[in-house]
PDB file of C-alpha atoms in Angstrom:
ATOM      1  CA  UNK A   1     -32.562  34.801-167.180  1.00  0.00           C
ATOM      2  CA  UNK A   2     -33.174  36.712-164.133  1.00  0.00           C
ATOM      3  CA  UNK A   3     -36.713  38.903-163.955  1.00  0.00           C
ATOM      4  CA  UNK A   4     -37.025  41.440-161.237  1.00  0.00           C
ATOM      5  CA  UNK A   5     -40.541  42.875-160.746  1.00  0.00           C
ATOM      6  CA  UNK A   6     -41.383  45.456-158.757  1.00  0.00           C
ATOM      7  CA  UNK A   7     -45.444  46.075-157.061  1.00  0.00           C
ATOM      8  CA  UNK A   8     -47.024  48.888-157.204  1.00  0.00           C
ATOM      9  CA  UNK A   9     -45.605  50.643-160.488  1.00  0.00           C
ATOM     10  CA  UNK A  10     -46.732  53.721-158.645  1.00  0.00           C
ATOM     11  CA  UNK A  11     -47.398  54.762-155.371  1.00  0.00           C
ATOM     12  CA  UNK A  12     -49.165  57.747-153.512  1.00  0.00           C
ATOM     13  CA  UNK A  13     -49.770  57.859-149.361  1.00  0.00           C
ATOM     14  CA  UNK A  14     -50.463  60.546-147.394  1.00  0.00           C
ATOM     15  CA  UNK A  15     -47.372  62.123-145.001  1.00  0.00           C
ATOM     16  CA  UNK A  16     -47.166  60.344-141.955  1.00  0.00           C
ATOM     17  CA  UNK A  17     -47.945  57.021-143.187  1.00  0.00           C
ATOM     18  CA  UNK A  18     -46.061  53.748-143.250  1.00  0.00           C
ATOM     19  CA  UNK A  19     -45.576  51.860-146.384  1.00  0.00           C
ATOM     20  CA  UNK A  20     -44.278  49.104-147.778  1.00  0.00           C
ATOM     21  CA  UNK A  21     -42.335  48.265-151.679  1.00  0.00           C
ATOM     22  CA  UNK A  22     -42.679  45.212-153.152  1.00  0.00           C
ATOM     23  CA  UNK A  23     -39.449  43.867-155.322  1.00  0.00           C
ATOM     24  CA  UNK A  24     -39.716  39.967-156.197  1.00  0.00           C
ATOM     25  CA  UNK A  25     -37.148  38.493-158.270  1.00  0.00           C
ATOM     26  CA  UNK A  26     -37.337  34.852-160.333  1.00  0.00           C
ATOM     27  CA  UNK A  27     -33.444  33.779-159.583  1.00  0.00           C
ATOM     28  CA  UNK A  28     -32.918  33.170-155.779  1.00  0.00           C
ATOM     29  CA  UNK A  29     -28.980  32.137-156.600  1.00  0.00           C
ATOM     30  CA  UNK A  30     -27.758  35.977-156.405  1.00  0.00           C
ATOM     31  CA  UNK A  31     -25.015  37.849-154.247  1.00  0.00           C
ATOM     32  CA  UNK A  32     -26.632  41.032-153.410  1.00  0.00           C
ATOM     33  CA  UNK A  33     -29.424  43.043-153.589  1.00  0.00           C
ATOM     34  CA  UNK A  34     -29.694  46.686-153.351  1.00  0.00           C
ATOM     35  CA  UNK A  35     -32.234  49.555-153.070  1.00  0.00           C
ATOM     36  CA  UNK A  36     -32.138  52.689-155.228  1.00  0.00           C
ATOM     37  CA  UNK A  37     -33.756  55.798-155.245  1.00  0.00           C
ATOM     38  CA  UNK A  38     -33.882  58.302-157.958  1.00  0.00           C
ATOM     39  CA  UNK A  39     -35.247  61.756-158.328  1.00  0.00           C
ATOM     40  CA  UNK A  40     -36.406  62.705-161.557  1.00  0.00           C
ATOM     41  CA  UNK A  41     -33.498  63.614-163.573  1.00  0.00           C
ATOM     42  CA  UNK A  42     -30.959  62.403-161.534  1.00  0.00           C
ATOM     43  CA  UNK A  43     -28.829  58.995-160.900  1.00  0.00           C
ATOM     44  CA  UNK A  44     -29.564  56.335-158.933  1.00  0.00           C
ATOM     45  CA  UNK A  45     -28.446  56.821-155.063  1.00  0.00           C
ATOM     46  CA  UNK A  46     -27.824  53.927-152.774  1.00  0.00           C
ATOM     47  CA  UNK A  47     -30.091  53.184-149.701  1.00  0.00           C
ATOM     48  CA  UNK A  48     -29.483  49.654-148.737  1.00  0.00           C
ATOM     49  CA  UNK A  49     -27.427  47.114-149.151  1.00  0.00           C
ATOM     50  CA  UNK A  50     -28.289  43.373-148.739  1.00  0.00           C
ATOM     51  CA  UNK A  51     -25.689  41.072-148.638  1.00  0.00           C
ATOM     52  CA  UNK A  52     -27.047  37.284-149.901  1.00  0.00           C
ATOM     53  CA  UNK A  53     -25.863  35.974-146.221  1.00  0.00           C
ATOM     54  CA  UNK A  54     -28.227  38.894-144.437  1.00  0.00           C
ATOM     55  CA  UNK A  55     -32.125  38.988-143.679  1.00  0.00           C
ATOM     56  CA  UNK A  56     -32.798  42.693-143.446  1.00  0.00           C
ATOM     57  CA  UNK A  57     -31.077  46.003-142.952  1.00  0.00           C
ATOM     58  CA  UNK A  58     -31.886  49.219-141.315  1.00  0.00           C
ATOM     59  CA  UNK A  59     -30.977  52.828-141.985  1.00  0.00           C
ATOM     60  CA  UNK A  60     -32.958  55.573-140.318  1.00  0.00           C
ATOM     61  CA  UNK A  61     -36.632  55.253-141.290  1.00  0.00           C
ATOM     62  CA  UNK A  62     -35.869  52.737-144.002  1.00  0.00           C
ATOM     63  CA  UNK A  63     -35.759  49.059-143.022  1.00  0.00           C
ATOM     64  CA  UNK A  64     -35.270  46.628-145.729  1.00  0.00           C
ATOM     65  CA  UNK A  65     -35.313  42.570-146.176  1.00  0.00           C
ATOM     66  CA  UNK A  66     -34.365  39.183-148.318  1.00  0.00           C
ATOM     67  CA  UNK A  67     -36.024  36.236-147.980  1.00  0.00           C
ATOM     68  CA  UNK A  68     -34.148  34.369-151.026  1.00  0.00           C
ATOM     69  CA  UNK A  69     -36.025  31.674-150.975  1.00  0.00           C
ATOM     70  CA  UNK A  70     -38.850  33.147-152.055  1.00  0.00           C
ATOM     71  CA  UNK A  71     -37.351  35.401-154.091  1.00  0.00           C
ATOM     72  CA  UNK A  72     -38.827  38.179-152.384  1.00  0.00           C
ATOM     73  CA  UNK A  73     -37.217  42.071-150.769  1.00  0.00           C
ATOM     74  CA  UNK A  74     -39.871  44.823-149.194  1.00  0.00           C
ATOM     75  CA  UNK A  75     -38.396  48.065-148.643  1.00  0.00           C
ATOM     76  CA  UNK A  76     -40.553  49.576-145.424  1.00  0.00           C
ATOM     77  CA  UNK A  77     -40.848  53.181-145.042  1.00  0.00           C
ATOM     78  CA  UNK A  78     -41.615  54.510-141.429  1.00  0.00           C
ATOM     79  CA  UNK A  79     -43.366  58.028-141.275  1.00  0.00           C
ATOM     80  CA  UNK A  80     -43.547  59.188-144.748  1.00  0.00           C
ATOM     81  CA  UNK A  81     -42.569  62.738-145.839  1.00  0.00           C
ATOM     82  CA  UNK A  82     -42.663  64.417-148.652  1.00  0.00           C
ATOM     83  CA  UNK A  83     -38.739  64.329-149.548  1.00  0.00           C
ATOM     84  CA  UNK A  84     -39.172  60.915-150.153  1.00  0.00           C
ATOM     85  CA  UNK A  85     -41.206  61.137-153.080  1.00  0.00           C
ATOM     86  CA  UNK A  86     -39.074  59.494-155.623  1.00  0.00           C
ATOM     87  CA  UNK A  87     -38.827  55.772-157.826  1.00  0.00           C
ATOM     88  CA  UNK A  88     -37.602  53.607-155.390  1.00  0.00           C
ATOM     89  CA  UNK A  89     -36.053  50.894-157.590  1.00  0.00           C
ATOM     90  CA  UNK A  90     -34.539  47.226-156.668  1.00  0.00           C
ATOM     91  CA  UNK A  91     -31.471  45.764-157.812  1.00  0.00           C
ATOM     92  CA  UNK A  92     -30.039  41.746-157.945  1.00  0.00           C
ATOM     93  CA  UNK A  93     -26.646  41.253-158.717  1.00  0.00           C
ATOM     94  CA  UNK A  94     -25.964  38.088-160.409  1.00  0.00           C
ATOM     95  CA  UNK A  95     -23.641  37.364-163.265  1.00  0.00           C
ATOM     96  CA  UNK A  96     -24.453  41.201-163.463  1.00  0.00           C
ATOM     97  CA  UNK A  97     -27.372  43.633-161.958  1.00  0.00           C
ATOM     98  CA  UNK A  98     -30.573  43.307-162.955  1.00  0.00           C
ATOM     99  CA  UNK A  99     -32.945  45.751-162.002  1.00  0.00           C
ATOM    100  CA  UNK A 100     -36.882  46.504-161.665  1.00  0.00           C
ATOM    101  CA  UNK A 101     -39.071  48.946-163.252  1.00  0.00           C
ATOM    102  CA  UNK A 102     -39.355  50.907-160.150  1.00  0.00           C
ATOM    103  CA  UNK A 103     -42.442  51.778-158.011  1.00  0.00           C
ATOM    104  CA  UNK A 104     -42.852  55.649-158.269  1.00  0.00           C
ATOM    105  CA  UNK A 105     -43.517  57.223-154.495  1.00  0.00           C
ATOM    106  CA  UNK A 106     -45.767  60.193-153.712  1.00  0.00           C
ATOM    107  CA  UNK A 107     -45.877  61.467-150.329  1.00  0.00           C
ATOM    108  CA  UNK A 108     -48.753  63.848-150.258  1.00  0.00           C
ATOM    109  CA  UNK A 109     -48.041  66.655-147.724  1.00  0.00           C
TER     110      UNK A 109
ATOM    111  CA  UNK B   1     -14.862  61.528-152.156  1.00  0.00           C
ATOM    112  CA  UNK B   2     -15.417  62.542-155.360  1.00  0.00           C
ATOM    113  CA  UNK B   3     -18.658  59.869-156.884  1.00  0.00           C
ATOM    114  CA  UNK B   4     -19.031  58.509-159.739  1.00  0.00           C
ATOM    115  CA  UNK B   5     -19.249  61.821-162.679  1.00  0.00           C
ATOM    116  CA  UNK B   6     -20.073  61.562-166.057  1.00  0.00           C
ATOM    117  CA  UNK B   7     -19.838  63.471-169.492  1.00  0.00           C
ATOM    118  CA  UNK B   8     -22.243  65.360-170.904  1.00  0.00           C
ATOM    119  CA  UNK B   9     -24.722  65.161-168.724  1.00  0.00           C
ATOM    120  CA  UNK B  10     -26.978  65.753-171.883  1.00  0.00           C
ATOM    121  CA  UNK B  11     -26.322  65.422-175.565  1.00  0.00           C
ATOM    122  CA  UNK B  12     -28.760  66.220-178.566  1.00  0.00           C
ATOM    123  CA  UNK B  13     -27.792  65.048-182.085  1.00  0.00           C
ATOM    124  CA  UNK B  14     -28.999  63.727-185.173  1.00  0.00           C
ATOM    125  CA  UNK B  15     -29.341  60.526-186.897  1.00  0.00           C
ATOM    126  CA  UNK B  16     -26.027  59.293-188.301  1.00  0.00           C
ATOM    127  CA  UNK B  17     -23.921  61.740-186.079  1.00  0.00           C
ATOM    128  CA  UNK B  18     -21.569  60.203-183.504  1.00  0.00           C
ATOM    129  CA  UNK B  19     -21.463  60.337-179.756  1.00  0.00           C
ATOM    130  CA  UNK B  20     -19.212  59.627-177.275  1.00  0.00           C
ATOM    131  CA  UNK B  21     -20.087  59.452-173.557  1.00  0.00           C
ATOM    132  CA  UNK B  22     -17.276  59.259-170.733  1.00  0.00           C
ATOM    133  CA  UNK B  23     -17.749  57.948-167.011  1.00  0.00           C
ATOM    134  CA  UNK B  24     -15.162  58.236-164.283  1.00  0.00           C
ATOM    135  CA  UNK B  25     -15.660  56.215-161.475  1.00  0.00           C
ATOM    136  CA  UNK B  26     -14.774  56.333-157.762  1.00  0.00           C
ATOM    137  CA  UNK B  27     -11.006  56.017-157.370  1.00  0.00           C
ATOM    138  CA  UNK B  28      -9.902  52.752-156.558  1.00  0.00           C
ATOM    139  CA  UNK B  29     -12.726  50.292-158.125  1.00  0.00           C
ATOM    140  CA  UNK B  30     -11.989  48.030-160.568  1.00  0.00           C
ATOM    141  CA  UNK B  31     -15.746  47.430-161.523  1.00  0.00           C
ATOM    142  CA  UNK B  32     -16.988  49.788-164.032  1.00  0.00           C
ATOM    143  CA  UNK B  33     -20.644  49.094-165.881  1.00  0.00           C
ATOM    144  CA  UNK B  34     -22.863  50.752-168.064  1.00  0.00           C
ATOM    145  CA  UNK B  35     -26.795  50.617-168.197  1.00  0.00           C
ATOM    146  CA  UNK B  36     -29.326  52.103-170.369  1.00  0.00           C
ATOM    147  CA  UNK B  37     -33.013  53.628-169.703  1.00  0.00           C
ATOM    148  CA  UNK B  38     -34.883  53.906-172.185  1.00  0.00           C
ATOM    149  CA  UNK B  39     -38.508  56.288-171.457  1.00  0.00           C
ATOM    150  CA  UNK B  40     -40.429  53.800-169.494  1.00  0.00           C
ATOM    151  CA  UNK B  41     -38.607  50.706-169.842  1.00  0.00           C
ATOM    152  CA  UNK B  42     -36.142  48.935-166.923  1.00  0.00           C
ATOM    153  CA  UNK B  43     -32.500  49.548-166.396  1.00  0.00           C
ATOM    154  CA  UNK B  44     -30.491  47.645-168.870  1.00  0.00           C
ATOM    155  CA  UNK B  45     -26.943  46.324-168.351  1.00  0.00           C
ATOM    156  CA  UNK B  46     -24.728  46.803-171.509  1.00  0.00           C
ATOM    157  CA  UNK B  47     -21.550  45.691-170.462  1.00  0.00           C
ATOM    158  CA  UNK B  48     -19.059  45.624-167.375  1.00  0.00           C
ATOM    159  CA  UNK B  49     -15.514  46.171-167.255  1.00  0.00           C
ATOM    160  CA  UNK B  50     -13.141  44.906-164.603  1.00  0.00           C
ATOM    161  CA  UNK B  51      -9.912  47.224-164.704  1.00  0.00           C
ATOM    162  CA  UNK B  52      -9.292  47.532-168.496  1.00  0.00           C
ATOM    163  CA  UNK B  53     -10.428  44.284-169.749  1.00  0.00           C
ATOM    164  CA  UNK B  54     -14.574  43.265-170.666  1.00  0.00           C
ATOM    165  CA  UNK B  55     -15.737  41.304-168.258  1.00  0.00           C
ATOM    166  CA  UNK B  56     -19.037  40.979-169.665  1.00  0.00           C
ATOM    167  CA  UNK B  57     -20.547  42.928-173.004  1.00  0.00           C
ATOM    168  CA  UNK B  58     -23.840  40.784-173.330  1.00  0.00           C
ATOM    169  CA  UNK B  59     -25.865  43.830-173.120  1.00  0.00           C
ATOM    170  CA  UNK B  60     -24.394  46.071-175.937  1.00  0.00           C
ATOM    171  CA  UNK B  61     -27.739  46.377-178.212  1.00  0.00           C
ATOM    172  CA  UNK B  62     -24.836  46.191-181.726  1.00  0.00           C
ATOM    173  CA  UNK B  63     -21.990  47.094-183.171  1.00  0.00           C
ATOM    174  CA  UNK B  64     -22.842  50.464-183.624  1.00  0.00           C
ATOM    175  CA  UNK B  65     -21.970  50.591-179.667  1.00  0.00           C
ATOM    176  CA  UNK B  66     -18.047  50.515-178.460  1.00  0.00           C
ATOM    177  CA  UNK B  67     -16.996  50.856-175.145  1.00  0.00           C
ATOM    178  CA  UNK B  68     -13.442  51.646-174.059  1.00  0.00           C
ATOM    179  CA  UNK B  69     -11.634  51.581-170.735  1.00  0.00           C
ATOM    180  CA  UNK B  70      -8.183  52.528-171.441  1.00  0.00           C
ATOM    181  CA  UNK B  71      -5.788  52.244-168.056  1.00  0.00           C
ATOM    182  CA  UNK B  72      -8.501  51.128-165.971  1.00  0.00           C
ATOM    183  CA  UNK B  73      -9.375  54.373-165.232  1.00  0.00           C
ATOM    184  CA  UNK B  74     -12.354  56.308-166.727  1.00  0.00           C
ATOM    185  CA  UNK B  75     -14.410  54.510-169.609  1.00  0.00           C
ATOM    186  CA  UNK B  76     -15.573  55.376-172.962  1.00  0.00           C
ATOM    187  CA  UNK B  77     -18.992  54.473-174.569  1.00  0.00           C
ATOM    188  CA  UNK B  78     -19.275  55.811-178.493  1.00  0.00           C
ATOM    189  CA  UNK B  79     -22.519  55.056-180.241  1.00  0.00           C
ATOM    190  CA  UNK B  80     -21.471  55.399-184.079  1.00  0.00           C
ATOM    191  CA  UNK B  81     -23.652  55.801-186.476  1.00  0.00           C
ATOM    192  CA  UNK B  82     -26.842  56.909-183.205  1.00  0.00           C
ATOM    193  CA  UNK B  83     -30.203  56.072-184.509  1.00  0.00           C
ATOM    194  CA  UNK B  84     -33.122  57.096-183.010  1.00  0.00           C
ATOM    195  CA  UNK B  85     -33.683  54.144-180.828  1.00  0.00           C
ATOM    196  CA  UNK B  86     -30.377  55.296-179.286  1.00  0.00           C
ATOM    197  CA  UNK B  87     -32.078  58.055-177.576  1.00  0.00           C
ATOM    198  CA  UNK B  88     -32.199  57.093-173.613  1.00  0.00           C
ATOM    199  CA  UNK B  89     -30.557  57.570-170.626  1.00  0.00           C
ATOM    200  CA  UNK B  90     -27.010  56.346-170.505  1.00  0.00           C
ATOM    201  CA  UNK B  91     -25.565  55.693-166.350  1.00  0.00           C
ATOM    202  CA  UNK B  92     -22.464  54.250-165.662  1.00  0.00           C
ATOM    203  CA  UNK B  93     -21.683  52.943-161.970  1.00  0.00           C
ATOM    204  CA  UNK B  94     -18.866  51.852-160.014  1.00  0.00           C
ATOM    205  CA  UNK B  95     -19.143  48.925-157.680  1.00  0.00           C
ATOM    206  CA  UNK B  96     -17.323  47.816-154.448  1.00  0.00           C
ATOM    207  CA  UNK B  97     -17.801  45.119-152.407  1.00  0.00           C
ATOM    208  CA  UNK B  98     -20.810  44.303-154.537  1.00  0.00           C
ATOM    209  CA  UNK B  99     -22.512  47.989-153.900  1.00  0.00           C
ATOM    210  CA  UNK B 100     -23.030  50.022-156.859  1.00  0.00           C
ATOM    211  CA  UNK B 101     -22.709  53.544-157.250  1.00  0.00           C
ATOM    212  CA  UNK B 102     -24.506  55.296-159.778  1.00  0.00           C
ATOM    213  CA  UNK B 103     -23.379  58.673-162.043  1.00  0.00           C
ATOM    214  CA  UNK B 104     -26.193  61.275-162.825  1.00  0.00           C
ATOM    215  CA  UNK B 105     -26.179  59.886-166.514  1.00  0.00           C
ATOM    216  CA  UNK B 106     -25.966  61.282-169.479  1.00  0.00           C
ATOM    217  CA  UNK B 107     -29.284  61.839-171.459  1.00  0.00           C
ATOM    218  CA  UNK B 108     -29.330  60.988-175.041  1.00  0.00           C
ATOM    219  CA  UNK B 109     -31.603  62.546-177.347  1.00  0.00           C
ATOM    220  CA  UNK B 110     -31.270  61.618-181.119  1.00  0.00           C
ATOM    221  CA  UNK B 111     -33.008  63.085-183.446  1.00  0.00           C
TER     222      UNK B 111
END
């Protein structure tokens, strides 16, 4: 069965700086994984998509990448701010999605 | 584009009383699952529908759980009799090409 971990649980930088999400996962055969955020009381919204074929992705500040072999995704944050205080959580998609418990993000202004 | 909206968006009842929870997803995709939080825990998958027909319903905690997807169009989850380990977070997404889009969820409280 597939365990995704995520390191820290919780997360708190100054604005400004870069940082770095850890999501490790026990299964390397998956199709996908995927990066969520989620503000407290609301759904899960989409940041990244990464395809099992792809190293990394980019979008704005946010760079993300797979190395499956090592069952291993960072999510890198450049230049912190305090909007993206949030969980930041990981997803694999396997026979189905299996997801972390999160790390939870503060960006201290 | 409309995302992926769900019904209520919170829902307070007591032990033994029945809920039902509806999710419609993004027009057009035929992949249709639903998770649960519960406070602190991970996201866990119940079950995934492709079009109308249960693809996968490994997840659903008992039989005190039915989902529905009638048409292939917007889904169904009643939880009949709800006990209090019930209470949680209830999202439903919508995937396409492998991404997954998430609803706001609908927040359970049972009491």
């Amino acid at each position: 069965k597939q365990e995704v971990t995520q390191i820290p649980a919780a997360l708190s930088v100054p604005e400004g700086e870069n940082l770095v999400l850890n999501c490790s996962f026990t299964d390397s055969a998956i199709y996908n994984l995927q990066w969520f955020r989620q503000d407290p009381g609301k759904g899960l919204t989409s940041l990244l998509l990464i395809q099992s074929s792809q190293r990394e992705q980019t979008s704005g500040r946010l760079n993300a990448s797979l190395d499956k072999s090592s069952g291993r995704s960072t999510l890198y944050i450049a230049a912190s701010q305090p909007g993206d205080s949030a969980t930041y959580l990981c997803a694999v998609e396997g026979n189905q999605f299996y997801f972390g418990t999160g790390t939870s993000l503060t960006v201290i202004p | 584009e409309a995302g992926v909206t769900q019904f209520p968006s919170h829902s307070v009842i007591e032990k033994g009383q029945t809920v039902t929870l509806r999710c419609d997803p993004i027009s057009g995709h035929d992949n249709l699952y639903w998770y649960r939080r519960v406070m602190g825990k991970e996201i866990k998958f119940l079950l995934h529908f492709v079009k109308e027909s249960k693809q996968d319903e490994s997840g659903m905690p008992n039989n005190r759980f039915l989902a529905e997807r009638t048409g292939g169009t917007y889904s169904t989850l009643k939880v009949q009799p709800a006990e209090l380990e019930d209470s949680g977070v209830y999202f439903c997404a919508s995937s396409h090409f492998g991404e997954l889009f998430f609803g706001e969820g609908s927040r359970l409280t049972v009491l």
